[in-house]
Amino acid sequence: MEKLRVGIIGVGWPGQRHIEAYQKRPDVEISALADVNTEAARKVQSDYSVEGARIFGDYEQMLEGDFVDAVSICTPNFLHAPMAIRALGCGKHVLLEKPLANTLAEGLRIAQEVAESDRVFMMAFNNRYRRDARILKEQIERGELGEIYHAKTGWLRAANDFFLRGWFTQKEKSGGGPLIDLGVHVLDLALWFMGNPRPVSVSGVAYHKFTDVMRQKEPAADVEDMASAFVRLDNGGTVVLETSWISHLERPYELYTQLFGTRGGATINRSVGQEALSIYTVEDGEIRVSRPQLVPSDVTERGFLLYDSFASEISDFVDSIRAGVQPGATITHGLDVLRILDAIYRSAESGHEVVLTEGTDVGGTTPPGGRVRA
Ligand SMILES: NC(=O)c1ccc[n+]([C@@H]2O[C@H](COP(=O)([O-])OP(=O)(O)OC[C@H]3O[C@@H](n4cnc5c(N)ncnc54)[C@H](O)[C@@H]3O)[C@@H](O)[C@H]2O)c1
C-alpha cells in the first residue's frame, strides 16, 4: 500500500499532537511541515524525527506542488478559511482544527468548497474521540439511554495566563473568547451525543467582567471572558452551555457534559484530579450507576486520554481517505456549531433570542442546494 503523504500546517501544540498521531500509522508519511516560523518547524522536525519532511515557510507552495495528499490545518482561527479553501482547491484532503472558522460567513465559504470537492474534509473535534466519549456514544447508539432530550455542558477555567495569549484574545483574529475556543468542543460533544439534531433557536449571554485582567497581559484583548446559552433543537431537544476563561471556581478548571435520556442519564466529568464517566439507569426501581474503566490497566502514560483522542481522530481521518468516505465529524457538524456560536454572540448583543432558519443566517448564505453534503 502506498503511503499517504501528509503535510502539517502550523506546528504549535495541536500540530505536534497531529504529528504524533500520524506517526502511529505505518501507512502514513509526514512529508511536509509548513509554518511561517520555519525555525519552529525545523525544531519540530528534529524533535519528532521527521527528517524526511520538507519545510515550507509559505503553505501555498506546499499545496501547489506534488508534496502532500492530505493536510492537517493547525493554525490560528482566522487562517482556517483561506487555508482550508486553498487546500481543497489544490485537491488535498483536509483535517481542520476547531473552530471551523472565525466567522459564519467564512464557515459557509468553506462549506461551499467542500460541497464542490471530492476530497475528504473532517473537523478536528478530538473530544469526540476520547475513550469516555466513545464508550458513551456506543451505549447511546445501542439505545441504552433512550432518547437524549437534554444536555448540560460546560468548560470553565478559573484563570490561567497561558491561555490568554495573542490572537486568541482578539475577536477579529479568533472569532471570540472562551465560547469559540472551549465552548466549540463541548457544544459539538453534546450535539453529537444527541444525534446531531439541527439548531432552531439560541438565547445567549457573553460577559466582559475581566477585560482589565486580560489587558494586563494582552493590551488589545476584546473578547468575552465568559458566555452561556440555551439552545433549542429541531427534534425538541435542548442544550445548556457555559464556558469561561476567567471565573471564580473551586478548581482550576471544570469540564463536563451531562445527558438526560428517557431510559438513563450520563455524566462525563473531566475536572482537575477527576476523569470519570458515569452512566446511570434504573433497574427494578433502583438507580444503577456504572463507571467504565477509561484508561487500560497497563497504561502508565500521563494524559493518556488526551493523546489517545488525537490518535483515534487521526486514524478516522486516514481510514476515511483510504475508504473514500466522509468521516464522522463533518462540515455540517462544524457549521452547525458555528451557527450556534454566531447566534450566541448575536443574542448576547441584542438581548433577544435568535431564531435560526436554514438559508437565512446573518453573515452569509447557505451553499447551493440549501444544505451542504454531510
Ligand atoms: N483540539 C485541540 O485540543 C486544540 C488545542 C489547542 C489549539 N487548537 C486549535 O489549533 C489552532 C492553532 O492553535 P495554537 O495554539 O497552536 O496557535 P499558535 O498561535 O501557537 O499557532 C500555531 C502555529 O501556526 C503558525 N502560523 C501562524 N500563521 C501561519 C501562516 N500564515 N502559515 C503557516 N503557519 C502559521 C505559527 O507560527 C504557530 O507555529 C487554533 O485554531 C486552535 O483553536 C486545538
Coordinates of C-alpha atoms and ligand atoms in Angstrom, one line a residue:
M1 CA 0.0 0.0 0.0
E2 CA 1.4 3.4 -0.9
K3 CA 1.9 5.7 2.0
L4 CA -0.4 8.6 2.4
R5 CA 1.7 11.8 2.3
V6 CA 0.6 14.3 4.9
G7 CA 1.5 17.9 5.5
I8 CA 1.1 19.8 8.8
I9 CA 0.3 23.5 8.5
G10 CA 1.1 25.1 11.8
V11 CA 3.5 23.3 14.1
G12 CA 2.3 24.6 17.5
W13 CA 0.8 22.4 20.3
P14 CA -2.1 20.9 18.2
G15 CA 0.2 20.5 15.2
Q16 CA 2.6 18.4 17.3
R17 CA -0.3 16.3 18.6
H18 CA -1.3 15.6 15.0
I19 CA 2.3 14.6 14.1
E20 CA 2.5 12.1 17.0
A21 CA -0.8 10.6 16.0
Y22 CA 0.1 10.3 12.3
Q23 CA 3.4 8.6 13.4
K24 CA 1.3 5.8 14.9
R25 CA 0.1 4.9 11.4
P26 CA 2.6 2.9 9.4
D27 CA 0.7 3.7 6.2
V28 CA 1.3 7.5 6.6
E29 CA 4.4 9.6 5.8
I30 CA 4.7 13.1 7.2
S31 CA 6.2 14.6 4.0
A32 CA 6.0 18.3 4.8
L33 CA 5.8 20.9 7.6
A34 CA 4.6 24.4 6.8
D35 CA 4.9 27.2 9.2
V36 CA 5.7 30.9 8.8
N37 CA 8.1 30.3 11.7
T38 CA 10.5 28.0 9.8
E39 CA 12.8 27.8 12.8
A40 CA 10.0 26.3 14.9
A41 CA 9.2 23.9 12.0
R42 CA 12.9 22.8 11.9
K43 CA 12.8 22.2 15.7
V44 CA 9.7 20.2 15.4
Q45 CA 11.2 18.2 12.5
S46 CA 14.1 17.3 14.8
D47 CA 12.1 16.8 18.0
Y48 CA 9.7 14.3 16.3
S49 CA 12.3 12.8 14.0
V50 CA 10.5 13.6 10.7
E51 CA 13.8 14.3 8.9
G52 CA 12.2 13.3 5.6
A53 CA 9.7 16.2 5.8
R54 CA 10.2 19.2 3.6
I55 CA 9.9 22.6 5.4
F56 CA 7.8 25.4 3.9
G57 CA 7.6 28.9 5.1
D58 CA 4.7 29.5 2.6
Y59 CA 2.0 26.9 2.9
E60 CA 0.7 27.7 -0.6
Q61 CA 4.0 26.5 -2.1
M62 CA 3.5 23.2 -0.3
L63 CA -0.1 22.9 -1.6
E64 CA 0.6 23.9 -5.2
G65 CA 3.3 21.2 -5.6
D66 CA 3.0 17.4 -5.5
F67 CA 4.3 17.1 -2.0
V68 CA 1.2 16.0 0.0
D69 CA -2.1 14.2 -0.4
A70 CA -3.6 15.5 2.8
V71 CA -3.1 18.3 5.3
S72 CA -3.8 19.0 8.9
I73 CA -4.5 22.7 9.4
C74 CA -3.4 23.7 12.9
T75 CA -3.1 27.5 12.6
P76 CA -4.9 30.4 14.3
N77 CA -8.6 30.6 13.6
F78 CA -8.5 33.5 11.1
L79 CA -6.4 31.3 8.8
H80 CA -8.7 28.3 8.8
A81 CA -11.0 29.5 6.0
P82 CA -8.3 30.7 3.5
M83 CA -6.1 27.6 4.2
A84 CA -8.9 25.0 4.0
I85 CA -10.4 26.6 0.8
R86 CA -6.9 26.7 -0.8
A87 CA -6.1 23.1 0.3
L88 CA -9.4 21.7 -1.1
G89 CA -8.9 23.8 -4.3
C90 CA -5.4 22.1 -4.7
G91 CA -7.1 18.7 -4.4
K92 CA -5.9 17.9 -0.9
H93 CA -7.8 16.1 1.9
V94 CA -8.3 18.4 4.9
L95 CA -8.4 17.8 8.6
L96 CA -9.2 21.2 10.1
E97 CA -8.6 22.2 13.8
K98 CA -11.6 23.7 15.6
P99 CA -13.4 26.0 15.2
L100 CA -14.4 25.7 11.5
A101 CA -13.7 29.4 11.0
N102 CA -13.8 32.6 13.0
T103 CA -17.0 33.9 11.3
L104 CA -20.1 32.2 10.0
A105 CA -19.6 33.8 6.6
E106 CA -16.2 32.2 6.3
G107 CA -17.6 28.8 7.5
L108 CA -20.2 28.9 4.8
R109 CA -17.5 29.6 2.2
I110 CA -15.6 26.5 3.3
A111 CA -18.8 24.5 3.2
Q112 CA -19.3 25.6 -0.4
E113 CA -15.8 24.5 -1.3
V114 CA -16.4 21.1 0.4
A115 CA -19.6 20.6 -1.5
E116 CA -17.8 21.2 -4.7
S117 CA -14.8 19.0 -3.9
D118 CA -14.4 15.2 -3.9
R119 CA -11.8 15.3 -1.2
V120 CA -12.3 14.2 2.4
F121 CA -13.0 17.1 4.8
M122 CA -13.0 16.5 8.6
M123 CA -13.4 18.7 11.6
A124 CA -10.7 18.0 14.3
F125 CA -13.2 17.6 17.1
N126 CA -10.8 15.5 19.2
N127 CA -13.0 15.4 22.2
R128 CA -15.4 13.1 20.4
Y129 CA -12.5 10.6 20.2
R130 CA -11.7 10.4 23.8
R131 CA -12.5 7.0 25.3
D132 CA -15.1 8.4 27.7
A133 CA -17.0 9.9 24.7
R134 CA -16.6 6.9 22.5
I135 CA -17.9 4.5 25.2
L136 CA -20.8 6.7 26.0
K137 CA -21.7 7.2 22.3
E138 CA -21.7 3.4 21.8
Q139 CA -24.2 3.0 24.7
I140 CA -26.4 5.7 23.3
E141 CA -26.4 4.1 19.9
R142 CA -27.4 0.8 21.4
G143 CA -30.4 2.7 22.8
E144 CA -29.4 2.1 26.4
L145 CA -30.2 5.7 27.5
G146 CA -33.2 6.1 25.3
E147 CA -33.8 9.4 23.6
I148 CA -31.3 12.1 24.8
Y149 CA -33.6 15.1 25.1
H150 CA -31.4 17.5 27.1
A151 CA -27.7 18.1 27.6
K152 CA -25.9 20.4 30.0
T153 CA -22.3 21.0 29.1
G154 CA -19.5 23.4 30.0
W155 CA -15.8 24.1 30.0
L156 CA -14.8 26.6 32.6
R157 CA -11.3 27.8 33.6
A158 CA -10.6 29.8 36.7
A159 CA -7.7 31.8 35.2
N160 CA -4.5 30.7 33.5
D161 CA -2.2 33.2 31.9
F162 CA -1.1 30.7 29.3
F163 CA -4.4 30.7 27.6
L164 CA -4.7 34.4 27.4
R165 CA -2.3 35.0 24.6
G166 CA -2.0 36.9 21.3
W167 CA -4.6 36.3 18.6
F168 CA -6.8 34.2 21.0
T169 CA -7.8 37.4 22.8
Q170 CA -8.6 39.5 19.7
K171 CA -12.0 38.9 18.2
E172 CA -11.0 39.8 14.7
K173 CA -8.5 37.0 14.7
S174 CA -10.1 34.4 16.9
G175 CA -13.8 35.0 16.3
G176 CA -14.3 35.3 20.1
G177 CA -13.1 34.2 23.5
P178 CA -13.8 31.0 25.5
L179 CA -17.0 30.4 23.7
I180 CA -15.3 29.8 20.3
D181 CA -12.2 28.3 21.9
L182 CA -13.6 25.9 24.5
G183 CA -17.4 26.1 24.0
V184 CA -16.9 24.8 20.5
H185 CA -15.6 21.4 21.9
V186 CA -18.3 20.8 24.4
L187 CA -21.1 22.0 22.2
D188 CA -20.0 19.6 19.5
L189 CA -19.9 16.8 22.0
A190 CA -23.4 17.5 23.3
L191 CA -24.9 17.7 19.8
W192 CA -23.0 14.5 18.7
F193 CA -24.4 12.5 21.7
M194 CA -27.9 13.7 20.8
G195 CA -27.5 12.5 17.2
N196 CA -26.8 15.9 15.7
P197 CA -30.2 17.5 15.6
R198 CA -30.2 20.9 13.9
P199 CA -30.3 24.1 16.0
V200 CA -33.5 26.2 15.7
S201 CA -33.1 29.0 18.2
V202 CA -30.5 30.3 20.6
S203 CA -30.5 32.6 23.6
G204 CA -27.1 33.6 24.9
V205 CA -25.1 36.0 27.0
A206 CA -21.4 37.0 26.9
Y207 CA -19.7 38.6 29.8
H208 CA -16.8 41.0 29.8
K209 CA -16.2 41.2 33.5
F210 CA -12.4 40.6 33.5
T211 CA -11.3 42.7 30.5
D212 CA -8.9 44.6 32.7
V213 CA -7.3 41.3 33.8
M214 CA -6.9 40.1 30.2
R215 CA -5.5 43.5 29.2
Q216 CA -2.7 43.3 31.8
K217 CA -1.3 40.5 29.6
E218 CA -2.8 41.3 26.2
P219 CA -3.5 45.1 25.8
A220 CA -5.6 44.5 22.7
A221 CA -7.9 41.9 24.3
D222 CA -11.5 42.5 23.4
V223 CA -13.2 39.1 23.7
E224 CA -15.7 37.8 26.3
D225 CA -14.4 36.1 29.4
M226 CA -17.5 34.0 29.9
A227 CA -20.6 33.0 27.9
S228 CA -23.6 30.9 28.5
A229 CA -26.5 29.8 26.3
F230 CA -29.7 27.9 25.9
V231 CA -30.2 26.2 22.5
R232 CA -33.4 24.6 21.1
L233 CA -33.0 21.8 18.5
D234 CA -35.3 20.7 15.7
N235 CA -36.2 17.4 17.5
G236 CA -37.4 19.2 20.5
G237 CA -34.2 18.7 22.5
T238 CA -32.3 21.4 24.3
V239 CA -28.7 22.2 25.3
V240 CA -27.5 24.4 28.1
L241 CA -23.9 25.6 27.7
E242 CA -21.5 27.6 29.8
T243 CA -17.8 28.4 29.2
S244 CA -15.2 30.7 30.6
W245 CA -11.5 31.6 30.6
I246 CA -11.7 33.5 33.9
S247 CA -14.2 32.9 36.7
H248 CA -14.2 32.2 40.4
L249 CA -14.2 28.4 40.6
E250 CA -13.3 26.0 43.3
R251 CA -10.9 24.2 41.0
P252 CA -8.6 25.5 38.2
Y253 CA -11.0 24.1 35.6
E254 CA -14.2 22.1 35.2
L255 CA -15.2 20.3 32.1
Y256 CA -18.4 18.3 32.0
T257 CA -21.3 17.0 29.9
Q258 CA -24.4 15.7 31.5
L259 CA -27.0 13.9 29.4
F260 CA -30.7 13.4 30.2
G261 CA -32.3 10.4 28.4
T262 CA -35.7 8.8 28.5
R263 CA -34.1 5.5 29.8
G264 CA -31.0 6.7 31.6
G265 CA -28.5 9.5 32.1
A266 CA -24.8 10.1 32.0
T267 CA -22.1 12.5 33.1
I268 CA -18.6 13.0 31.7
N269 CA -16.6 14.8 34.3
R270 CA -13.1 16.0 33.5
S271 CA -12.3 18.4 36.3
V272 CA -8.9 18.5 37.8
G273 CA -7.9 15.3 39.5
Q274 CA -11.0 13.6 38.2
E275 CA -11.7 11.9 34.8
A276 CA -14.8 9.9 35.1
L277 CA -17.7 8.7 33.0
S278 CA -20.8 7.7 35.0
I279 CA -23.8 6.1 33.3
Y280 CA -27.0 5.7 35.3
T281 CA -30.1 3.7 34.5
V282 CA -33.0 2.4 36.6
E283 CA -33.4 -1.3 37.1
D284 CA -36.2 -2.8 39.2
G285 CA -36.8 0.6 40.7
E286 CA -33.1 1.0 41.8
I287 CA -30.7 3.5 40.3
R288 CA -27.8 1.6 38.8
V289 CA -24.5 3.6 38.2
S290 CA -21.7 2.2 36.1
R291 CA -18.3 3.8 35.8
P292 CA -16.4 2.2 32.9
Q293 CA -12.7 2.0 33.1
L294 CA -11.3 4.6 30.8
V295 CA -7.5 4.0 31.0
P296 CA -6.4 0.4 30.3
S297 CA -4.7 -1.1 33.4
D298 CA -1.3 -1.5 31.6
V299 CA -1.1 2.2 30.6
T300 CA 1.1 4.5 32.7
E301 CA 1.4 7.4 30.3
R302 CA 0.2 10.8 31.8
G303 CA -2.5 12.4 29.8
F304 CA -3.3 9.2 28.0
L305 CA -6.9 10.0 27.4
L306 CA -6.0 13.3 25.6
Y307 CA -3.2 11.7 23.5
D308 CA -5.3 8.7 22.7
S309 CA -8.1 11.1 21.4
F310 CA -5.7 12.5 18.8
A311 CA -4.5 9.1 17.7
S312 CA -8.1 7.9 17.3
E313 CA -9.2 11.1 15.5
I314 CA -6.2 10.9 13.0
S315 CA -7.0 7.2 12.4
D316 CA -10.6 8.1 11.5
F317 CA -9.3 10.8 9.0
V318 CA -6.8 8.4 7.4
D319 CA -9.2 5.5 7.3
S320 CA -11.8 7.7 5.7
I321 CA -9.4 8.8 3.0
R322 CA -8.5 5.2 2.3
A323 CA -12.1 4.1 2.2
G324 CA -13.2 7.2 0.1
V325 CA -15.9 8.2 2.6
Q326 CA -16.6 11.3 4.6
P327 CA -15.6 10.9 8.3
G328 CA -17.8 11.2 11.4
A329 CA -17.0 14.9 12.2
T330 CA -18.5 16.5 9.0
I331 CA -18.6 20.0 7.6
T332 CA -22.3 20.1 8.5
H333 CA -21.4 19.5 12.2
G334 CA -18.7 22.2 12.1
L335 CA -21.1 24.6 10.5
D336 CA -24.0 23.9 12.9
V337 CA -21.7 24.5 15.9
L338 CA -20.5 27.7 14.3
R339 CA -24.1 28.8 13.6
I340 CA -24.9 28.4 17.3
L341 CA -21.8 30.3 18.4
D342 CA -22.6 33.1 16.0
A343 CA -26.2 33.2 17.2
I344 CA -25.0 33.3 20.9
Y345 CA -22.9 36.4 20.1
R346 CA -25.8 38.0 18.3
S347 CA -28.3 37.1 21.0
A348 CA -25.8 38.5 23.6
E349 CA -25.6 41.7 21.7
S350 CA -29.4 42.2 21.1
G351 CA -30.6 40.8 24.4
H352 CA -33.1 38.6 22.5
E353 CA -33.4 35.0 21.3
V354 CA -32.1 34.4 17.8
V355 CA -34.2 32.1 15.5
L356 CA -32.1 30.1 13.0
T357 CA -33.8 29.3 9.7
E358 CA -31.8 27.3 7.2
G359 CA -30.7 29.7 4.4
T360 CA -31.2 32.9 6.3
D361 CA -28.2 33.0 8.5
V362 CA -26.9 36.5 9.0
G363 CA -23.3 36.8 7.7
G364 CA -23.7 34.6 4.6
T365 CA -25.9 32.4 2.6
T366 CA -26.1 28.6 2.6
P367 CA -24.3 26.8 -0.2
P368 CA -26.1 25.8 -3.4
G369 CA -28.8 23.3 -2.8
G370 CA -29.6 24.7 0.6
R371 CA -27.6 22.1 2.5
V372 CA -24.0 21.0 2.4
R373 CA -23.1 17.4 1.8
A374 CA -22.9 15.6 5.2
Ligands
LIG1 N1 -8.0 20.4 19.5 C1 -7.4 20.9 20.5 O1 -7.3 20.4 21.6 C2 -6.7 22.2 20.3 C3 -5.8 22.7 21.2 C4 -5.2 23.9 21.0 C5 -5.4 24.7 19.9 N2 -6.3 24.2 19.0 C6 -6.6 24.9 17.7 O2 -5.4 24.9 16.9 C7 -5.2 26.1 16.2 C8 -3.8 26.6 16.5 O3 -3.7 26.9 17.9 P1 -2.2 27.2 18.5 O4 -2.4 27.3 19.9 O5 -1.3 26.2 18.0 O6 -1.9 28.6 17.8 P2 -0.5 29.3 17.6 O7 -0.7 30.7 17.7 O8 0.5 28.7 18.6 O9 -0.1 28.9 16.1 C9 0.2 27.6 15.6 C10 1.3 27.7 14.6 O10 0.7 28.3 13.4 C11 1.8 29.0 12.8 N3 1.3 30.0 11.8 C12 0.8 31.2 12.1 N4 0.5 31.8 10.9 C13 0.8 31.0 9.9 C14 0.8 31.0 8.5 N5 0.3 32.1 7.8 N6 1.2 29.9 7.8 C15 1.7 28.9 8.4 N7 1.8 28.8 9.8 C16 1.4 29.8 10.5 C17 2.5 29.7 14.0 O11 3.8 30.1 13.7 C18 2.5 28.5 15.0 O12 3.7 27.7 14.9 C19 -6.3 27.0 16.7 O13 -7.3 27.1 15.7 C20 -6.8 26.4 18.0 O14 -8.2 26.7 18.2 C21 -6.9 23.0 19.1

